[in-house]
mmCIF file of C-alpha atoms and ligand atoms in Angstrom:
data_model
loop_
_atom_site.group_PDB
_atom_site.id
_atom_site.type_symbol
_atom_site.label_atom_id
_atom_site.label_comp_id
_atom_site.label_asym_id
_atom_site.label_seq_id
_atom_site.Cartn_x
_atom_site.Cartn_y
_atom_site.Cartn_z
ATOM 1 C CA UNK A 1 -1.904 2.076 26.379
ATOM 2 C CA UNK A 2 1.785 2.224 26.063
ATOM 3 C CA UNK A 3 2.747 -1.715 27.452
ATOM 4 C CA UNK A 4 6.380 -2.588 26.153
ATOM 5 C CA UNK A 5 8.438 -5.393 26.999
ATOM 6 C CA UNK A 6 12.025 -3.902 26.872
ATOM 7 C CA UNK A 7 15.386 -5.507 26.420
ATOM 8 C CA UNK A 8 18.456 -3.154 27.085
ATOM 9 C CA UNK A 9 22.036 -3.867 26.312
ATOM 10 C CA UNK A 10 21.829 -7.260 24.562
ATOM 11 C CA UNK A 11 25.684 -7.652 23.590
ATOM 12 C CA UNK A 12 26.428 -10.067 20.422
ATOM 13 C CA UNK A 13 29.577 -10.228 18.030
ATOM 14 C CA UNK A 14 28.901 -10.245 14.323
ATOM 15 C CA UNK A 15 30.252 -8.760 10.771
ATOM 16 C CA UNK A 16 28.521 -5.868 9.900
ATOM 17 C CA UNK A 17 30.009 -2.922 8.139
ATOM 18 C CA UNK A 18 31.247 -1.828 5.136
ATOM 19 C CA UNK A 19 35.089 -1.329 5.429
ATOM 20 C CA UNK A 20 37.115 -4.023 4.556
ATOM 21 C CA UNK A 21 38.550 -4.791 7.837
ATOM 22 C CA UNK A 22 35.100 -4.944 9.003
ATOM 23 C CA UNK A 23 34.170 -7.483 6.706
ATOM 24 C CA UNK A 24 37.128 -9.788 7.841
ATOM 25 C CA UNK A 25 36.897 -9.480 11.597
ATOM 26 C CA UNK A 26 33.826 -9.830 14.162
ATOM 27 C CA UNK A 27 33.098 -6.883 16.331
ATOM 28 C CA UNK A 28 30.860 -6.262 19.270
ATOM 29 C CA UNK A 29 27.295 -4.890 18.816
ATOM 30 C CA UNK A 30 24.836 -3.751 21.256
ATOM 31 C CA UNK A 31 20.965 -3.887 20.878
ATOM 32 C CA UNK A 32 17.931 -2.606 22.577
ATOM 33 C CA UNK A 33 14.214 -3.581 21.852
ATOM 34 C CA UNK A 34 11.118 -2.332 22.772
ATOM 35 C CA UNK A 35 8.208 -4.838 21.671
ATOM 36 C CA UNK A 36 4.757 -3.306 22.254
ATOM 37 C CA UNK A 37 1.874 -5.355 22.932
ATOM 38 C CA UNK A 38 -1.188 -5.574 25.307
ATOM 39 C CA UNK A 39 0.462 -6.807 28.787
ATOM 40 C CA UNK A 40 -3.228 -6.370 30.640
ATOM 41 C CA UNK A 41 -3.907 -10.015 30.798
ATOM 42 C CA UNK A 42 -0.499 -11.100 31.743
ATOM 43 C CA UNK A 43 -0.463 -8.286 34.518
ATOM 44 C CA UNK A 44 -3.495 -9.630 36.112
ATOM 45 C CA UNK A 45 -2.787 -13.457 35.843
ATOM 46 C CA UNK A 46 0.861 -13.855 35.808
ATOM 47 C CA UNK A 47 0.456 -16.391 33.262
ATOM 48 C CA UNK A 48 3.708 -16.275 30.987
ATOM 49 C CA UNK A 49 1.164 -18.055 28.006
ATOM 50 C CA UNK A 50 -0.627 -14.503 28.083
ATOM 51 C CA UNK A 51 2.582 -12.659 27.244
ATOM 52 C CA UNK A 52 5.861 -13.450 25.085
ATOM 53 C CA UNK A 53 8.791 -15.000 26.529
ATOM 54 C CA UNK A 54 11.644 -12.543 26.123
ATOM 55 C CA UNK A 55 13.953 -15.293 25.369
ATOM 56 C CA UNK A 56 12.371 -15.581 22.196
ATOM 57 C CA UNK A 57 13.367 -12.318 20.614
ATOM 58 C CA UNK A 58 16.634 -12.093 22.514
ATOM 59 C CA UNK A 59 17.703 -15.559 20.565
ATOM 60 C CA UNK A 60 16.361 -14.238 17.052
ATOM 61 C CA UNK A 61 18.625 -11.197 17.844
ATOM 62 C CA UNK A 62 21.439 -13.011 18.495
ATOM 63 C CA UNK A 63 20.891 -15.333 15.470
ATOM 64 C CA UNK A 64 20.696 -12.235 13.193
ATOM 65 C CA UNK A 65 23.570 -10.660 14.192
ATOM 66 C CA UNK A 66 26.129 -13.752 14.485
ATOM 67 C CA UNK A 67 25.063 -15.485 11.478
ATOM 68 C CA UNK A 68 23.819 -12.832 8.817
ATOM 69 C CA UNK A 69 26.429 -10.625 6.807
ATOM 70 C CA UNK A 70 24.961 -6.825 6.287
ATOM 71 C CA UNK A 71 26.866 -4.019 5.429
ATOM 72 C CA UNK A 72 24.145 -1.434 7.560
ATOM 73 C CA UNK A 73 23.096 -0.882 10.834
ATOM 74 C CA UNK A 74 20.020 -0.163 9.171
ATOM 75 C CA UNK A 75 19.576 -3.491 7.347
ATOM 76 C CA UNK A 76 20.331 -5.257 10.697
ATOM 77 C CA UNK A 77 17.656 -2.989 12.647
ATOM 78 C CA UNK A 78 15.312 -3.757 9.771
ATOM 79 C CA UNK A 79 15.843 -7.538 9.918
ATOM 80 C CA UNK A 80 15.108 -7.482 13.769
ATOM 81 C CA UNK A 81 12.108 -5.601 13.448
ATOM 82 C CA UNK A 82 10.746 -7.819 10.507
ATOM 83 C CA UNK A 83 11.674 -11.106 12.785
ATOM 84 C CA UNK A 84 10.040 -9.985 15.941
ATOM 85 C CA UNK A 85 6.916 -8.829 14.498
ATOM 86 C CA UNK A 86 6.723 -12.210 12.544
ATOM 87 C CA UNK A 87 7.477 -14.159 15.593
ATOM 88 C CA UNK A 88 4.037 -13.243 17.437
ATOM 89 C CA UNK A 89 0.738 -11.808 15.993
ATOM 90 C CA UNK A 90 0.207 -10.433 19.057
ATOM 91 C CA UNK A 91 3.083 -7.982 18.896
ATOM 92 C CA UNK A 92 1.828 -5.086 16.735
ATOM 93 C CA UNK A 93 5.314 -2.725 16.778
ATOM 94 C CA UNK A 94 8.872 -2.923 17.631
ATOM 95 C CA UNK A 95 11.626 -0.425 17.781
ATOM 96 C CA UNK A 96 14.969 -1.755 17.698
ATOM 97 C CA UNK A 97 18.406 0.371 18.392
ATOM 98 C CA UNK A 98 21.464 -1.472 17.282
ATOM 99 C CA UNK A 99 24.734 0.236 18.270
ATOM 100 C CA UNK A 100 28.251 -0.620 16.904
ATOM 101 C CA UNK A 101 30.328 -0.348 20.053
ATOM 102 C CA UNK A 102 33.785 0.618 18.528
ATOM 103 C CA UNK A 103 32.964 2.271 15.387
ATOM 104 C CA UNK A 104 36.354 2.502 13.026
ATOM 105 C CA UNK A 105 36.513 6.221 12.799
ATOM 106 C CA UNK A 106 39.264 8.687 13.500
ATOM 107 C CA UNK A 107 37.636 10.548 16.255
ATOM 108 C CA UNK A 108 36.627 9.687 20.212
ATOM 109 C CA UNK A 109 33.026 8.338 19.575
ATOM 110 C CA UNK A 110 31.452 5.861 22.301
ATOM 111 C CA UNK A 111 28.950 4.334 19.683
ATOM 112 C CA UNK A 112 27.231 4.801 16.568
ATOM 113 C CA UNK A 113 23.734 3.386 15.955
ATOM 114 C CA UNK A 114 20.331 3.069 14.062
ATOM 115 C CA UNK A 115 16.810 3.019 15.827
ATOM 116 C CA UNK A 116 13.687 1.977 13.708
ATOM 117 C CA UNK A 117 10.260 1.611 14.889
ATOM 118 C CA UNK A 118 7.743 -0.292 12.722
ATOM 119 C CA UNK A 119 4.047 -1.378 13.185
ATOM 120 C CA UNK A 120 2.521 -4.480 11.747
ATOM 121 C CA UNK A 121 0.635 -2.384 9.301
ATOM 122 C CA UNK A 122 4.122 -0.562 7.850
ATOM 123 C CA UNK A 123 5.726 -4.004 7.326
ATOM 124 C CA UNK A 124 2.629 -5.335 5.734
ATOM 125 C CA UNK A 125 2.559 -2.377 3.370
ATOM 126 C CA UNK A 126 6.530 -2.837 2.555
ATOM 127 C CA UNK A 127 5.670 -6.788 2.368
ATOM 128 C CA UNK A 128 2.445 -6.594 0.017
ATOM 129 C CA UNK A 129 3.093 -7.620 -3.434
ATOM 130 C CA UNK A 130 1.882 -5.216 -5.947
ATOM 131 C CA UNK A 131 -1.859 -6.028 -7.401
ATOM 132 C CA UNK A 132 -2.705 -5.270 -11.198
ATOM 133 C CA UNK A 133 -6.037 -3.359 -10.378
ATOM 134 C CA UNK A 134 -8.356 -1.316 -13.018
ATOM 135 C CA UNK A 135 -9.762 2.195 -11.928
ATOM 136 C CA UNK A 136 -12.804 3.928 -13.984
ATOM 137 C CA UNK A 137 -12.768 7.380 -14.017
ATOM 138 C CA UNK A 138 -15.698 9.971 -15.248
ATOM 139 C CA UNK A 139 -16.343 13.540 -15.690
ATOM 140 C CA UNK A 140 -19.286 15.617 -16.774
ATOM 141 C CA UNK A 141 -18.929 19.016 -15.610
ATOM 142 C CA UNK A 142 -16.156 21.655 -16.199
ATOM 143 C CA UNK A 143 -13.208 20.933 -18.123
ATOM 144 C CA UNK A 144 -13.671 17.120 -18.184
ATOM 145 C CA UNK A 145 -10.365 16.174 -19.810
ATOM 146 C CA UNK A 146 -8.321 18.397 -17.346
ATOM 147 C CA UNK A 147 -10.193 16.867 -14.285
ATOM 148 C CA UNK A 148 -9.343 13.156 -15.883
ATOM 149 C CA UNK A 149 -5.563 14.464 -16.913
ATOM 150 C CA UNK A 150 -4.922 15.574 -13.324
ATOM 151 C CA UNK A 151 -6.399 12.617 -11.719
ATOM 152 C CA UNK A 152 -4.255 10.259 -13.724
ATOM 153 C CA UNK A 153 -1.177 12.401 -12.749
ATOM 154 C CA UNK A 154 -2.132 11.787 -9.106
ATOM 155 C CA UNK A 155 -2.808 8.053 -9.467
ATOM 156 C CA UNK A 156 -0.079 6.055 -7.634
ATOM 157 C CA UNK A 157 1.211 3.031 -9.922
ATOM 158 C CA UNK A 158 -0.497 4.122 -13.238
ATOM 159 C CA UNK A 159 0.603 1.268 -16.026
ATOM 160 C CA UNK A 160 -1.439 2.271 -18.913
ATOM 161 C CA UNK A 161 -5.046 4.354 -19.783
ATOM 162 C CA UNK A 162 -7.625 3.437 -22.635
ATOM 163 C CA UNK A 163 -8.979 5.401 -24.946
ATOM 164 C CA UNK A 164 -11.080 8.473 -24.218
ATOM 165 C CA UNK A 165 -14.952 7.833 -24.514
ATOM 166 C CA UNK A 166 -17.794 10.261 -24.595
ATOM 167 C CA UNK A 167 -20.505 9.044 -23.119
ATOM 168 C CA UNK A 168 -24.000 9.578 -22.694
ATOM 169 C CA UNK A 169 -25.216 9.789 -19.215
ATOM 170 C CA UNK A 170 -26.720 6.605 -17.978
ATOM 171 C CA UNK A 171 -29.128 7.227 -14.986
ATOM 172 C CA UNK A 172 -29.386 10.626 -12.882
ATOM 173 C CA UNK A 173 -31.279 13.633 -13.717
ATOM 174 C CA UNK A 174 -32.059 14.592 -17.493
ATOM 175 C CA UNK A 175 -30.553 17.855 -17.716
ATOM 176 C CA UNK A 176 -26.875 16.490 -17.504
ATOM 177 C CA UNK A 177 -24.161 16.992 -20.183
ATOM 178 C CA UNK A 178 -22.240 14.016 -21.780
ATOM 179 C CA UNK A 179 -19.271 12.056 -19.888
ATOM 180 C CA UNK A 180 -15.808 11.738 -20.741
ATOM 181 C CA UNK A 181 -14.894 8.086 -19.537
ATOM 182 C CA UNK A 182 -11.563 6.080 -19.322
ATOM 183 C CA UNK A 183 -10.287 2.999 -17.334
ATOM 184 C CA UNK A 184 -6.758 2.845 -16.029
ATOM 185 C CA UNK A 185 -4.524 0.167 -15.217
ATOM 186 C CA UNK A 186 -2.378 0.420 -11.851
ATOM 187 C CA UNK A 187 0.056 -1.842 -10.181
ATOM 188 C CA UNK A 188 -0.394 -1.211 -6.638
ATOM 189 C CA UNK A 189 0.865 -2.362 -3.179
ATOM 190 C CA UNK A 190 -2.128 -0.419 -1.367
ATOM 191 C CA UNK A 191 -4.704 -2.685 0.162
ATOM 192 C CA UNK A 192 -8.203 -2.318 -1.638
ATOM 193 C CA UNK A 193 -9.719 0.208 1.088
ATOM 194 C CA UNK A 194 -6.271 2.226 1.259
ATOM 195 C CA UNK A 195 -6.833 2.366 -2.687
ATOM 196 C CA UNK A 196 -10.512 3.498 -2.024
ATOM 197 C CA UNK A 197 -9.535 6.562 -0.310
ATOM 198 C CA UNK A 198 -6.822 7.464 -2.792
ATOM 199 C CA UNK A 199 -9.846 7.409 -5.105
ATOM 200 C CA UNK A 200 -11.999 9.923 -2.909
ATOM 201 C CA UNK A 201 -8.954 12.015 -2.579
ATOM 202 C CA UNK A 202 -8.859 12.421 -6.347
ATOM 203 C CA UNK A 203 -12.330 13.158 -6.301
ATOM 204 C CA UNK A 204 -12.216 15.891 -3.767
ATOM 205 C CA UNK A 205 -8.928 17.599 -5.381
ATOM 206 C CA UNK A 206 -11.443 17.746 -8.459
ATOM 207 C CA UNK A 207 -13.827 19.851 -5.981
ATOM 208 C CA UNK A 208 -16.521 17.280 -6.580
ATOM 209 C CA UNK A 209 -19.578 17.884 -4.670
ATOM 210 C CA UNK A 210 -22.096 15.433 -4.014
ATOM 211 C CA UNK A 211 -25.742 16.071 -4.143
ATOM 212 C CA UNK A 212 -28.053 13.883 -6.067
ATOM 213 C CA UNK A 213 -27.396 10.306 -7.027
ATOM 214 C CA UNK A 214 -25.731 9.776 -10.323
ATOM 215 C CA UNK A 215 -26.038 13.592 -10.251
ATOM 216 C CA UNK A 216 -23.106 15.660 -12.717
ATOM 217 C CA UNK A 217 -20.039 15.681 -11.398
ATOM 218 C CA UNK A 218 -16.639 16.895 -11.954
ATOM 219 C CA UNK A 219 -15.055 13.555 -11.271
ATOM 220 C CA UNK A 220 -15.784 10.233 -10.129
ATOM 221 C CA UNK A 221 -13.165 7.347 -9.425
ATOM 222 C CA UNK A 222 -14.344 3.989 -8.965
ATOM 223 C CA UNK A 223 -12.117 0.427 -7.945
ATOM 224 C CA UNK A 224 -13.617 -1.681 -10.650
ATOM 225 C CA UNK A 225 -11.101 -4.749 -10.261
ATOM 226 C CA UNK A 226 -8.256 -5.571 -7.581
ATOM 227 C CA UNK A 227 -6.504 -8.495 -8.981
ATOM 228 C CA UNK A 228 -8.842 -11.573 -8.386
ATOM 229 C CA UNK A 229 -9.811 -10.291 -4.988
ATOM 230 C CA UNK A 230 -13.658 -9.780 -4.216
ATOM 231 C CA UNK A 231 -15.041 -7.783 -1.421
ATOM 232 C CA UNK A 232 -18.600 -7.069 -0.457
ATOM 233 C CA UNK A 233 -18.256 -4.303 2.605
ATOM 234 C CA UNK A 234 -20.378 -1.551 3.348
ATOM 235 C CA UNK A 235 -17.693 1.102 1.848
ATOM 236 C CA UNK A 236 -16.608 -1.316 -1.134
ATOM 237 C CA UNK A 237 -17.777 -3.837 -3.642
ATOM 238 C CA UNK A 238 -14.837 -5.250 -6.087
ATOM 239 C CA UNK A 239 -15.766 -6.144 -8.744
ATOM 240 C CA UNK A 240 -17.279 -2.986 -9.225
ATOM 241 C CA UNK A 241 -21.384 -4.299 -9.187
ATOM 242 C CA UNK A 242 -22.686 -2.545 -12.091
ATOM 243 C CA UNK A 243 -19.361 -2.369 -13.993
ATOM 244 C CA UNK A 244 -20.667 -5.340 -16.868
ATOM 245 C CA UNK A 245 -23.840 -3.488 -17.221
ATOM 246 C CA UNK A 246 -22.129 -0.432 -18.288
ATOM 247 C CA UNK A 247 -20.658 0.010 -21.764
ATOM 248 C CA UNK A 248 -19.016 3.539 -20.562
ATOM 249 C CA UNK A 249 -16.989 0.954 -18.509
ATOM 250 C CA UNK A 250 -16.705 -2.108 -20.594
ATOM 251 C CA UNK A 251 -15.683 -0.320 -23.365
ATOM 252 C CA UNK A 252 -12.751 1.058 -22.291
ATOM 253 C CA UNK A 253 -11.707 -1.654 -20.034
ATOM 254 C CA UNK A 254 -11.646 -3.643 -23.220
ATOM 255 C CA UNK A 255 -9.009 -1.614 -24.641
ATOM 256 C CA UNK A 256 -6.581 -2.478 -21.793
ATOM 257 C CA UNK A 257 -7.805 -6.131 -20.931
ATOM 258 C CA UNK A 258 -10.025 -7.725 -23.525
ATOM 259 C CA UNK A 259 -9.324 -11.060 -21.470
ATOM 260 C CA UNK A 260 -11.454 -9.724 -18.884
ATOM 261 C CA UNK A 261 -14.373 -8.628 -21.158
ATOM 262 C CA UNK A 262 -15.604 -11.962 -22.930
ATOM 263 C CA UNK A 263 -17.531 -11.198 -26.096
ATOM 264 C CA UNK A 264 -20.843 -11.946 -24.601
ATOM 265 C CA UNK A 265 -20.541 -8.972 -22.313
ATOM 266 C CA UNK A 266 -20.079 -6.542 -25.004
ATOM 267 C CA UNK A 267 -22.565 -7.779 -27.701
ATOM 268 C CA UNK A 268 -25.279 -7.926 -25.124
ATOM 269 C CA UNK A 269 -24.704 -4.009 -24.210
ATOM 270 C CA UNK A 270 -26.707 -1.191 -25.802
ATOM 271 C CA UNK A 271 -23.614 0.059 -28.543
ATOM 272 C CA UNK A 272 -25.599 3.515 -28.682
ATOM 273 C CA UNK A 273 -24.144 6.749 -26.769
ATOM 274 C CA UNK A 274 -20.337 5.792 -26.619
ATOM 275 C CA UNK A 275 -18.036 7.817 -28.756
ATOM 276 C CA UNK A 276 -14.228 7.191 -28.804
ATOM 277 C CA UNK A 277 -12.609 11.078 -28.917
ATOM 278 C CA UNK A 278 -9.051 10.352 -28.455
ATOM 279 C CA UNK A 279 -6.114 9.051 -26.146
ATOM 280 C CA UNK A 280 -4.138 10.406 -23.346
ATOM 281 C CA UNK A 281 -0.356 10.445 -23.901
ATOM 282 C CA UNK A 282 1.119 9.219 -20.666
ATOM 283 C CA UNK A 283 4.528 10.689 -21.302
ATOM 284 C CA UNK A 284 3.325 13.986 -21.581
ATOM 285 C CA UNK A 285 0.789 13.967 -18.654
HETATM 286 N N1 PH2 B 1 -21.304 7.161 -14.007
HETATM 287 C C1 PH2 B 1 -22.402 6.936 -12.939
HETATM 288 C C2 PH2 B 1 -23.816 7.099 -13.576
HETATM 289 N N2 PH2 B 1 -23.662 7.368 -14.993
HETATM 290 N N3 PH2 B 1 -22.916 7.696 -17.260
HETATM 291 C C3 PH2 B 1 -21.995 7.815 -17.942
HETATM 292 N N4 PH2 B 1 -22.113 7.963 -19.302
HETATM 293 N N5 PH2 B 1 -20.638 7.505 -17.332
HETATM 294 C C4 PH2 B 1 -20.624 7.942 -16.149
HETATM 295 O O1 PH2 B 1 -19.027 7.749 -15.648
HETATM 296 C C5 PH2 B 1 -21.614 7.644 -15.290
HETATM 297 C C6 PH2 B 1 -22.944 7.307 -15.835
HETATM 298 C C7 PH2 B 1 -22.057 7.025 -11.746
HETATM 299 O O2 PH2 B 1 -20.788 6.860 -11.296
HETATM 300 MG MG1 MG B 2 -19.293 5.371 -10.632
HETATM 301 MG MG1 MG B 3 -18.078 6.775 -7.585
#
């Protein structure tokens, strides 16, 4: 689409800089803004309500430069982008250029500046607080421990890992070997769907080939829990729908978060087929 509202050459005086003379005396800055939003309706209807009044971001930029005290042009550009994205949900991206018009340099330079472009998705990603999530892993083909260790090394935000358990296969064909299972705790600012694609990437990295349901696999990586969030969508169900029926999940989960595993669940599950085989040392992964 490529629609923009454009502001060029907005000049404001402010205190931004690292040098002590810059901290003492205000100097001139110039800002260019490109605000990306769909202008189809405003272009057709001539209604101000169908777009954003550019006086609003202009005023926001003036206020940031005049009243806030930052050292870096980067931070000022960051603040402008945050503010303009936050001011109206129809804005999907903002590019801000901030120039210092008389940079204190021992050279003949007309201006110095920084340009940032951020989409709404970028800013949300940064602003999202970390969530405690639990990931289950299982392997019953090839060098099982090596697949688990490799996946743990690549898992972003890893905080702790359960003991490793050898478990009889539940469901699937008869001729498959036992699993190694574990549960990992992570702190993540990825949203649950981005986390799911990380899990799929780890499975691919282990060369997983999907044939039959519950068939043998080099690596299975499932999202068990994501904070208190509940999700029921075609791609992802959280909490994992079968987790509390499966001792190969509940046993390692209870190593990390017994408070999430009330005794009733554990004792109602068949105790057979799950053997503790050892632990993975996070410091030597
Ligand atoms: N995973 C399954 C099906 N059955 N059995 C064991 N013991 N461990 C698993 O990880 C496992 C399973 C589907 O993901
Ligand atoms: Mg699974
Ligand atoms: Mg799976």
